[in-house]
């Protein structure tokens, strides 16, 4: 007698685009982890179609458009009766969590944090203030630390932090892409460790044939131009870092790739200065594997960086900041250089580009890091096992999370009343 397959419902902020962002790639890795274990999957989203979205149907994943503040979702989720519901970022838990609670109270609720948006926003605000107070400053070391004295204070007072932490408490399990962010939650926000699960980006760590130093040329920077930390890095490169690198390496070029290139990015293109906006990369790993050095001078952000993981996969040494490397290497050496001021970033870029032995030493650090921290098989199996284990002990797990139960109760009531008010207002106006 065959047993019914477990059913996972994913409520996505957007339809996943694995070639446009690390977030899209991470979602596809999570989906594949459950597919590998024979799960049935339905992916639902209120978003419109994206230009580069994945073909979910080809993987056997059902695709379901949904609408915000619409009772049709109630009928859909009640009929589907999923065993597990995965919310893609806290905004989806806010919008749909209470409806899942109402119609599928026994479904395990998992939150894919992707990265902590509240952390990214706090760092962006602190950077803006620093640049306002000291526009000529070139050292940002203190801003890049999790224990920066103003960071928790700024986060704790922010509306977005309170909303994001509430969603984490309301969920039975939150997937954390960065161990640094797990530490921030448990040590500063006092989130119980039992509510968190480490789920970084996952890769096939099979050794690859990498191009040698002599067959590579130019610098590369890659990332979705819509993502604020990426755009800030592009501007910092354009105005400060690249002119100094180019002065020392007059034949080198910087190739910048990114999805959804806006006119403001295209306007920065200047071949005479070796600053080339290349738009969309059809194969990100190919262009990364052709470059000699990857540049990711991030001044704010959260999570772990897909561009830097791609650099490791391609054996391309990278130059980044503590923000870029945060949560990515543990105690292992970085396959490149991590610097927090202009002089250090420029010197690191020039040295790696010119010195073959230094470059080769950096490249050799990539594979041990990939194997120890990002191997797909180990993380995929651990994720599904954690979910299946929690399904067996869900009542006890929720009993230990009284704060989450309290928040779910009040969120359910307040959002239900709001939805009823919106619906009634619509009927009156029509």
CSV table of C-alpha atoms in Angstrom, one decimal:
chain,number,residue,atom,x,y,z
A,1,UNK,CA,0.0,0.0,0.0
A,2,UNK,CA,1.5,3.3,-1.1
A,3,UNK,CA,1.6,6.3,1.3
A,4,UNK,CA,0.6,9.8,0.2
A,5,UNK,CA,3.5,12.1,-0.4
A,6,UNK,CA,4.1,14.9,2.0
A,7,UNK,CA,3.0,18.2,0.5
A,8,UNK,CA,5.0,21.5,0.8
A,9,UNK,CA,3.3,24.8,-0.1
A,10,UNK,CA,5.7,27.7,-0.7
A,11,UNK,CA,4.3,31.2,-0.6
A,12,UNK,CA,6.8,33.2,-2.6
A,13,UNK,CA,7.5,36.9,-2.4
A,14,UNK,CA,8.4,36.6,-6.1
A,15,UNK,CA,8.6,33.7,-8.6
A,16,UNK,CA,12.2,32.4,-8.2
A,17,UNK,CA,14.8,33.7,-10.6
A,18,UNK,CA,18.0,31.7,-9.8
A,19,UNK,CA,20.1,33.5,-12.5
A,20,UNK,CA,19.1,37.0,-11.2
A,21,UNK,CA,19.8,36.8,-7.5
A,22,UNK,CA,21.3,34.6,-4.8
A,23,UNK,CA,17.8,34.6,-3.1
A,24,UNK,CA,16.3,33.0,-6.2
A,25,UNK,CA,19.1,30.5,-6.3
A,26,UNK,CA,18.6,29.6,-2.7
A,27,UNK,CA,14.9,29.1,-3.1
A,28,UNK,CA,15.5,26.7,-5.9
A,29,UNK,CA,18.0,24.8,-3.8
A,30,UNK,CA,15.4,24.4,-1.0
A,31,UNK,CA,12.8,23.2,-3.5
A,32,UNK,CA,15.3,20.7,-4.9
A,33,UNK,CA,16.0,19.4,-1.4
A,34,UNK,CA,12.4,18.5,-0.9
A,35,UNK,CA,12.0,17.1,-4.4
A,36,UNK,CA,15.0,14.8,-3.8
A,37,UNK,CA,13.0,13.3,-0.9
A,38,UNK,CA,9.9,12.7,-2.9
A,39,UNK,CA,7.8,15.6,-1.6
A,40,UNK,CA,4.9,17.1,-3.6
A,41,UNK,CA,5.4,20.9,-4.0
A,42,UNK,CA,3.1,23.8,-4.8
A,43,UNK,CA,4.6,27.2,-5.3
A,44,UNK,CA,2.2,30.2,-4.9
A,45,UNK,CA,2.9,33.9,-5.3
A,46,UNK,CA,1.0,37.2,-5.6
A,47,UNK,CA,3.9,38.5,-7.8
A,48,UNK,CA,3.7,39.0,-11.6
A,49,UNK,CA,5.9,36.9,-13.9
A,50,UNK,CA,9.6,37.8,-13.9
A,51,UNK,CA,11.7,38.0,-17.0
A,52,UNK,CA,14.1,35.3,-15.8
A,53,UNK,CA,11.9,33.1,-13.6
A,54,UNK,CA,12.6,29.4,-13.3
A,55,UNK,CA,10.4,26.8,-15.1
A,56,UNK,CA,8.8,25.2,-12.1
A,57,UNK,CA,6.5,23.0,-14.1
A,58,UNK,CA,9.6,21.3,-15.7
A,59,UNK,CA,10.5,20.2,-12.1
A,60,UNK,CA,7.1,18.9,-11.4
A,61,UNK,CA,6.2,21.8,-9.1
A,62,UNK,CA,2.6,23.1,-9.4
A,63,UNK,CA,2.4,26.9,-9.9
A,64,UNK,CA,-0.5,28.9,-8.3
A,65,UNK,CA,-1.0,32.6,-8.7
A,66,UNK,CA,-2.6,34.1,-5.6
A,67,UNK,CA,-3.9,37.5,-4.5
A,68,UNK,CA,-3.4,39.6,-1.4
A,69,UNK,CA,-6.4,40.2,0.9
A,70,UNK,CA,-8.5,37.8,-1.1
A,71,UNK,CA,-10.7,35.0,0.3
A,72,UNK,CA,-9.9,32.9,-2.8
A,73,UNK,CA,-6.6,32.1,-1.0
A,74,UNK,CA,-8.7,30.7,1.9
A,75,UNK,CA,-10.4,28.2,-0.3
A,76,UNK,CA,-7.2,27.4,-2.1
A,77,UNK,CA,-5.2,26.6,1.1
A,78,UNK,CA,-8.1,24.8,2.8
A,79,UNK,CA,-8.5,22.5,-0.2
A,80,UNK,CA,-4.7,21.9,-0.7
A,81,UNK,CA,-4.3,21.1,3.0
A,82,UNK,CA,-0.4,21.2,2.9
A,83,UNK,CA,1.7,19.5,5.5
A,84,UNK,CA,4.3,22.3,5.6
A,85,UNK,CA,4.0,25.9,4.5
A,86,UNK,CA,7.2,27.8,3.7
A,87,UNK,CA,6.9,31.6,3.7
A,88,UNK,CA,9.4,33.3,1.5
A,89,UNK,CA,10.5,36.2,3.7
A,90,UNK,CA,8.6,37.8,6.5
A,91,UNK,CA,6.3,39.9,4.4
A,92,UNK,CA,4.6,36.8,3.1
A,93,UNK,CA,4.2,35.5,6.6
A,94,UNK,CA,2.6,38.8,7.6
A,95,UNK,CA,0.1,38.7,4.7
A,96,UNK,CA,-0.8,35.0,4.6
A,97,UNK,CA,0.3,33.5,7.9
A,98,UNK,CA,-3.0,34.1,9.7
A,99,UNK,CA,-5.0,32.6,6.8
A,100,UNK,CA,-2.8,29.5,7.0
A,101,UNK,CA,-3.3,29.4,10.8
A,102,UNK,CA,-7.1,29.6,10.3
A,103,UNK,CA,-7.4,26.8,7.7
A,104,UNK,CA,-4.4,24.6,8.3
A,105,UNK,CA,-3.5,25.0,12.0
A,106,UNK,CA,-1.5,21.7,12.0
A,107,UNK,CA,0.7,22.6,9.1
A,108,UNK,CA,4.3,23.2,10.1
A,109,UNK,CA,5.1,26.9,9.4
A,110,UNK,CA,8.6,27.6,8.1
A,111,UNK,CA,10.1,31.1,7.4
A,112,UNK,CA,12.8,31.5,4.7
A,113,UNK,CA,14.5,34.6,6.0
A,114,UNK,CA,16.8,34.8,3.0
A,115,UNK,CA,18.7,37.4,5.0
A,116,UNK,CA,17.6,39.8,7.7
A,117,UNK,CA,16.1,42.8,6.0
A,118,UNK,CA,16.0,44.7,9.3
A,119,UNK,CA,19.8,44.2,9.6
A,120,UNK,CA,20.4,45.4,6.0
A,121,UNK,CA,18.2,48.5,6.5
A,122,UNK,CA,19.8,49.4,9.8
A,123,UNK,CA,23.3,49.2,8.2
A,124,UNK,CA,22.1,51.3,5.3
A,125,UNK,CA,20.8,54.0,7.6
A,126,UNK,CA,24.1,54.0,9.6
A,127,UNK,CA,26.1,54.3,6.4
A,128,UNK,CA,24.0,57.2,5.2
A,129,UNK,CA,24.6,59.0,8.4
A,130,UNK,CA,28.3,58.3,8.3
A,131,UNK,CA,28.6,59.6,4.8
A,132,UNK,CA,26.6,62.7,5.8
A,133,UNK,CA,28.8,63.4,8.8
A,134,UNK,CA,32.1,62.5,7.1
A,135,UNK,CA,31.7,62.4,3.3
A,136,UNK,CA,35.5,62.1,2.7
A,137,UNK,CA,35.9,59.2,5.1
A,138,UNK,CA,37.5,56.0,3.6
A,139,UNK,CA,37.6,53.6,6.6
A,140,UNK,CA,34.3,51.9,7.5
A,141,UNK,CA,35.6,49.2,9.8
A,142,UNK,CA,33.4,50.0,12.8
A,143,UNK,CA,30.2,50.0,10.7
A,144,UNK,CA,30.9,46.5,9.4
A,145,UNK,CA,30.8,44.8,12.8
A,146,UNK,CA,27.8,43.0,14.3
A,147,UNK,CA,28.8,44.4,17.7
A,148,UNK,CA,28.8,48.0,16.5
A,149,UNK,CA,27.3,49.9,19.5
A,150,UNK,CA,24.6,51.6,17.4
A,151,UNK,CA,23.5,48.6,15.4
A,152,UNK,CA,21.3,46.8,17.9
A,153,UNK,CA,20.0,50.0,19.3
A,154,UNK,CA,19.0,51.2,15.8
A,155,UNK,CA,17.5,47.8,14.9
A,156,UNK,CA,15.5,47.4,18.1
A,157,UNK,CA,13.7,50.8,17.6
A,158,UNK,CA,12.8,50.1,14.0
A,159,UNK,CA,9.3,49.1,12.9
A,160,UNK,CA,10.8,46.6,10.3
A,161,UNK,CA,12.8,44.9,13.0
A,162,UNK,CA,9.8,44.4,15.2
A,163,UNK,CA,7.8,43.0,12.3
A,164,UNK,CA,10.5,40.7,11.2
A,165,UNK,CA,11.2,39.4,14.7
A,166,UNK,CA,7.5,38.8,15.2
A,167,UNK,CA,7.3,36.7,12.1
A,168,UNK,CA,10.2,34.6,13.3
A,169,UNK,CA,8.5,34.0,16.6
A,170,UNK,CA,5.2,33.2,14.9
A,171,UNK,CA,6.9,30.6,12.7
A,172,UNK,CA,7.8,27.1,13.9
A,173,UNK,CA,11.2,27.3,12.2
A,174,UNK,CA,13.2,30.0,10.5
A,175,UNK,CA,15.8,29.2,7.9
A,176,UNK,CA,19.0,31.2,8.5
A,177,UNK,CA,21.4,31.7,5.6
A,178,UNK,CA,24.1,33.2,7.8
A,179,UNK,CA,25.4,32.0,11.1
A,180,UNK,CA,26.4,35.5,12.0
A,181,UNK,CA,22.7,36.5,11.8
A,182,UNK,CA,21.7,33.5,14.0
A,183,UNK,CA,24.2,34.8,16.6
A,184,UNK,CA,22.6,38.3,16.3
A,185,UNK,CA,19.1,36.8,16.9
A,186,UNK,CA,20.0,34.6,19.8
A,187,UNK,CA,22.4,36.9,21.6
A,188,UNK,CA,20.9,40.3,21.1
A,189,UNK,CA,17.2,39.6,20.3
A,190,UNK,CA,17.0,36.6,22.6
A,191,UNK,CA,15.3,34.4,20.0
A,192,UNK,CA,15.4,30.7,21.1
A,193,UNK,CA,17.9,28.7,19.1
A,194,UNK,CA,15.2,26.0,18.7
A,195,UNK,CA,13.3,28.3,16.4
A,196,UNK,CA,16.3,28.6,14.0
A,197,UNK,CA,17.9,26.3,11.4
A,198,UNK,CA,21.1,26.9,9.5
A,199,UNK,CA,20.5,26.7,5.8
A,200,UNK,CA,23.2,28.5,3.8
A,201,UNK,CA,23.6,28.6,0.0
A,202,UNK,CA,24.2,25.1,-1.1
A,203,UNK,CA,26.5,24.0,-4.0
A,204,UNK,CA,27.9,20.9,-5.7
A,205,UNK,CA,31.4,20.8,-4.3
A,206,UNK,CA,32.8,18.5,-7.0
A,207,UNK,CA,36.2,19.8,-8.1
A,208,UNK,CA,36.1,21.9,-11.4
A,209,UNK,CA,38.7,22.6,-14.0
A,210,UNK,CA,39.7,26.2,-13.4
A,211,UNK,CA,41.4,28.5,-15.8
A,212,UNK,CA,44.9,29.4,-14.7
A,213,UNK,CA,46.1,32.9,-13.9
A,214,UNK,CA,47.7,33.4,-17.3
A,215,UNK,CA,44.5,32.7,-19.2
A,216,UNK,CA,42.4,35.2,-17.2
A,217,UNK,CA,42.0,38.9,-17.6
A,218,UNK,CA,40.2,41.9,-16.1
A,219,UNK,CA,38.1,42.5,-12.9
A,220,UNK,CA,34.5,41.5,-12.5
A,221,UNK,CA,31.6,42.8,-10.4
A,222,UNK,CA,28.2,41.1,-10.6
A,223,UNK,CA,24.9,41.5,-8.9
A,224,UNK,CA,21.3,42.6,-9.4
A,225,UNK,CA,21.3,46.3,-9.9
A,226,UNK,CA,17.9,46.6,-8.1
A,227,UNK,CA,19.5,45.5,-4.9
A,228,UNK,CA,20.5,48.6,-2.9
A,229,UNK,CA,23.8,47.2,-1.5
A,230,UNK,CA,25.0,46.2,-5.0
A,231,UNK,CA,24.1,49.7,-6.4
A,232,UNK,CA,26.0,51.4,-3.5
A,233,UNK,CA,29.1,49.2,-4.3
A,234,UNK,CA,28.9,50.1,-8.0
A,235,UNK,CA,28.9,53.8,-7.2
A,236,UNK,CA,31.8,53.4,-4.7
A,237,UNK,CA,33.7,51.6,-7.4
A,238,UNK,CA,32.9,54.2,-10.0
A,239,UNK,CA,33.8,57.3,-7.9
A,240,UNK,CA,36.6,56.1,-5.6
A,241,UNK,CA,38.0,52.6,-5.9
A,242,UNK,CA,38.2,52.0,-9.7
A,243,UNK,CA,40.0,55.3,-10.6
A,244,UNK,CA,42.8,54.3,-8.1
A,245,UNK,CA,43.0,50.7,-9.3
A,246,UNK,CA,43.0,51.9,-12.9
A,247,UNK,CA,45.8,54.4,-12.2
A,248,UNK,CA,48.1,51.5,-11.2
A,249,UNK,CA,46.8,49.0,-13.8
A,250,UNK,CA,46.0,51.2,-16.9
A,251,UNK,CA,45.4,48.1,-19.2
A,252,UNK,CA,42.9,46.4,-16.8
A,253,UNK,CA,39.1,46.7,-17.2
A,254,UNK,CA,36.2,46.3,-14.8
A,255,UNK,CA,33.3,44.4,-16.2
A,256,UNK,CA,30.0,44.9,-14.3
A,257,UNK,CA,27.2,42.4,-14.9
A,258,UNK,CA,23.7,42.6,-13.4
A,259,UNK,CA,20.1,41.7,-14.1
A,260,UNK,CA,17.5,44.5,-14.8
A,261,UNK,CA,20.1,47.1,-15.7
A,262,UNK,CA,18.5,50.6,-15.2
A,263,UNK,CA,19.4,53.7,-17.2
A,264,UNK,CA,21.3,55.1,-14.3
A,265,UNK,CA,23.7,52.1,-14.5
A,266,UNK,CA,24.1,52.2,-18.3
A,267,UNK,CA,25.0,55.9,-17.9
A,268,UNK,CA,28.1,54.9,-15.9
A,269,UNK,CA,29.6,52.9,-18.8
A,270,UNK,CA,32.9,54.4,-19.8
A,271,UNK,CA,35.2,52.1,-22.0
A,272,UNK,CA,37.9,54.8,-22.1
A,273,UNK,CA,38.3,54.4,-18.3
A,274,UNK,CA,37.9,50.6,-18.5
A,275,UNK,CA,34.6,50.8,-16.6
A,276,UNK,CA,32.2,48.6,-18.7
A,277,UNK,CA,28.6,48.0,-17.9
A,278,UNK,CA,27.9,44.6,-19.4
A,279,UNK,CA,24.2,44.2,-18.5
A,280,UNK,CA,22.8,40.6,-18.1
A,281,UNK,CA,25.2,37.6,-17.9
A,282,UNK,CA,23.6,34.7,-19.7
A,283,UNK,CA,26.1,32.4,-17.8
A,284,UNK,CA,27.3,34.0,-14.6
A,285,UNK,CA,29.8,31.2,-13.9
A,286,UNK,CA,31.4,31.5,-17.3
A,287,UNK,CA,32.1,35.2,-17.0
A,288,UNK,CA,33.2,34.7,-13.4
A,289,UNK,CA,35.6,31.9,-14.5
A,290,UNK,CA,37.1,34.2,-17.2
A,291,UNK,CA,37.9,37.0,-14.8
A,292,UNK,CA,41.1,37.2,-12.9
A,293,UNK,CA,39.7,39.0,-9.7
A,294,UNK,CA,36.2,39.5,-8.5
A,295,UNK,CA,35.4,42.8,-6.7
A,296,UNK,CA,32.6,43.1,-4.1
A,297,UNK,CA,33.2,46.2,-2.0
A,298,UNK,CA,29.9,46.1,-0.1
A,299,UNK,CA,29.4,48.8,2.5
A,300,UNK,CA,26.1,47.4,3.9
A,301,UNK,CA,24.0,44.3,3.5
A,302,UNK,CA,23.0,41.1,5.2
A,303,UNK,CA,23.0,37.4,4.6
A,304,UNK,CA,25.7,35.7,2.6
A,305,UNK,CA,26.7,36.7,-0.9
A,306,UNK,CA,26.0,34.5,-3.9
A,307,UNK,CA,28.5,36.4,-6.1
A,308,UNK,CA,31.3,35.5,-3.7
A,309,UNK,CA,30.2,31.9,-3.5
A,310,UNK,CA,30.2,31.9,-7.4
A,311,UNK,CA,33.7,33.3,-7.3
A,312,UNK,CA,34.8,30.3,-5.1
A,313,UNK,CA,33.1,27.9,-7.5
A,314,UNK,CA,35.0,29.4,-10.4
A,315,UNK,CA,38.4,29.6,-8.6
A,316,UNK,CA,38.3,33.4,-8.9
A,317,UNK,CA,39.9,35.2,-5.9
A,318,UNK,CA,37.7,37.9,-4.6
A,319,UNK,CA,38.3,41.2,-2.8
A,320,UNK,CA,35.5,42.2,-0.4
A,321,UNK,CA,34.7,43.9,2.9
A,322,UNK,CA,33.8,42.4,6.3
A,323,UNK,CA,30.2,42.8,5.2
A,324,UNK,CA,30.8,40.7,2.1
A,325,UNK,CA,32.6,37.9,4.0
A,326,UNK,CA,30.3,38.0,7.0
A,327,UNK,CA,28.9,34.6,7.9
A,328,UNK,CA,30.7,32.9,5.0
A,329,UNK,CA,34.0,31.5,6.1
A,330,UNK,CA,33.9,30.6,9.8
A,331,UNK,CA,37.5,30.1,10.9
A,332,UNK,CA,38.8,29.3,7.4
A,333,UNK,CA,41.0,31.7,5.4
A,334,UNK,CA,39.3,33.8,2.7
A,335,UNK,CA,40.1,32.9,-1.0
A,336,UNK,CA,41.2,36.4,-1.7
A,337,UNK,CA,41.3,39.5,0.6
A,338,UNK,CA,39.0,41.1,3.1
A,339,UNK,CA,39.6,44.8,3.6
A,340,UNK,CA,37.6,47.6,5.2
A,341,UNK,CA,39.1,50.8,3.8
A,342,UNK,CA,39.8,52.3,0.4
A,343,UNK,CA,43.6,51.9,0.6
A,344,UNK,CA,43.3,48.2,1.7
A,345,UNK,CA,40.8,47.4,-1.0
A,346,UNK,CA,42.8,49.0,-3.8
A,347,UNK,CA,46.1,47.4,-2.7
A,348,UNK,CA,44.4,43.9,-2.4
A,349,UNK,CA,42.9,44.2,-5.9
A,350,UNK,CA,46.2,45.3,-7.5
A,351,UNK,CA,48.3,42.7,-5.7
A,352,UNK,CA,46.0,39.8,-6.6
A,353,UNK,CA,45.8,40.9,-10.2
A,354,UNK,CA,49.6,41.2,-10.6
A,355,UNK,CA,51.1,38.5,-8.5
A,356,UNK,CA,50.5,35.0,-9.8
A,357,UNK,CA,51.8,33.2,-6.6
A,358,UNK,CA,49.5,35.3,-4.4
A,359,UNK,CA,46.6,34.7,-6.7
A,360,UNK,CA,47.2,30.9,-6.8
A,361,UNK,CA,47.4,30.8,-3.0
A,362,UNK,CA,44.1,32.6,-2.8
A,363,UNK,CA,42.5,30.3,-5.3
A,364,UNK,CA,43.6,27.2,-3.4
A,365,UNK,CA,41.5,28.4,-0.3
A,366,UNK,CA,38.2,28.1,-2.2
A,367,UNK,CA,37.6,24.3,-2.4
A,368,UNK,CA,38.1,23.6,1.3
A,369,UNK,CA,35.7,26.4,2.2
A,370,UNK,CA,33.1,25.1,-0.2
A,371,UNK,CA,33.4,21.5,1.1
A,372,UNK,CA,33.2,22.4,4.7
A,373,UNK,CA,30.4,25.0,4.7
A,374,UNK,CA,28.3,24.8,1.5
A,375,UNK,CA,28.1,21.1,0.3
A,376,UNK,CA,24.6,20.6,-1.1
A,377,UNK,CA,24.0,17.0,0.0
A,378,UNK,CA,24.7,17.6,3.7
A,379,UNK,CA,22.6,20.8,4.1
A,380,UNK,CA,19.7,19.5,1.9
A,381,UNK,CA,19.4,16.3,3.9
A,382,UNK,CA,19.7,18.2,7.2
A,383,UNK,CA,16.9,20.6,6.2
A,384,UNK,CA,14.4,17.9,5.3
A,385,UNK,CA,15.2,15.9,8.4
A,386,UNK,CA,14.7,18.9,10.6
A,387,UNK,CA,11.3,19.6,9.1
A,388,UNK,CA,10.2,16.0,9.3
A,389,UNK,CA,11.4,15.7,12.9
A,390,UNK,CA,9.5,18.9,13.9
A,391,UNK,CA,6.3,17.5,12.3
A,392,UNK,CA,6.5,14.6,14.8
A,393,UNK,CA,6.9,16.9,17.8
A,394,UNK,CA,5.0,20.0,16.7
A,395,UNK,CA,2.6,20.2,19.7
A,396,UNK,CA,5.5,20.2,22.2
A,397,UNK,CA,7.6,22.5,20.0
A,398,UNK,CA,4.8,25.1,20.0
A,399,UNK,CA,4.1,24.7,23.7
A,400,UNK,CA,7.7,25.8,24.3
A,401,UNK,CA,7.2,28.9,22.2
A,402,UNK,CA,4.6,30.8,24.2
A,403,UNK,CA,5.7,34.1,22.7
A,404,UNK,CA,5.0,32.8,19.2
A,405,UNK,CA,1.6,31.5,20.2
A,406,UNK,CA,0.7,34.9,21.8
A,407,UNK,CA,1.8,36.7,18.6
A,408,UNK,CA,0.0,34.3,16.3
A,409,UNK,CA,-3.2,34.9,18.4
A,410,UNK,CA,-3.1,38.7,18.2
A,411,UNK,CA,-1.9,38.7,14.6
A,412,UNK,CA,-4.7,36.4,13.5
A,413,UNK,CA,-7.3,38.6,15.2
A,414,UNK,CA,-6.0,41.9,14.0
A,415,UNK,CA,-5.4,40.9,10.4
A,416,UNK,CA,-8.7,39.1,10.2
A,417,UNK,CA,-10.6,42.3,11.3
A,418,UNK,CA,-8.6,44.4,8.9
A,419,UNK,CA,-9.3,42.0,6.0
A,420,UNK,CA,-13.0,42.1,6.9
A,421,UNK,CA,-13.0,45.9,7.0
A,422,UNK,CA,-11.3,46.1,3.6
A,423,UNK,CA,-13.8,43.6,2.1
A,424,UNK,CA,-16.7,45.5,3.6
A,425,UNK,CA,-15.4,48.8,2.4
A,426,UNK,CA,-15.1,47.4,-1.1
A,427,UNK,CA,-18.7,46.2,-1.1
A,428,UNK,CA,-20.0,49.6,0.1
A,429,UNK,CA,-18.0,51.5,-2.5
A,430,UNK,CA,-19.3,49.3,-5.3
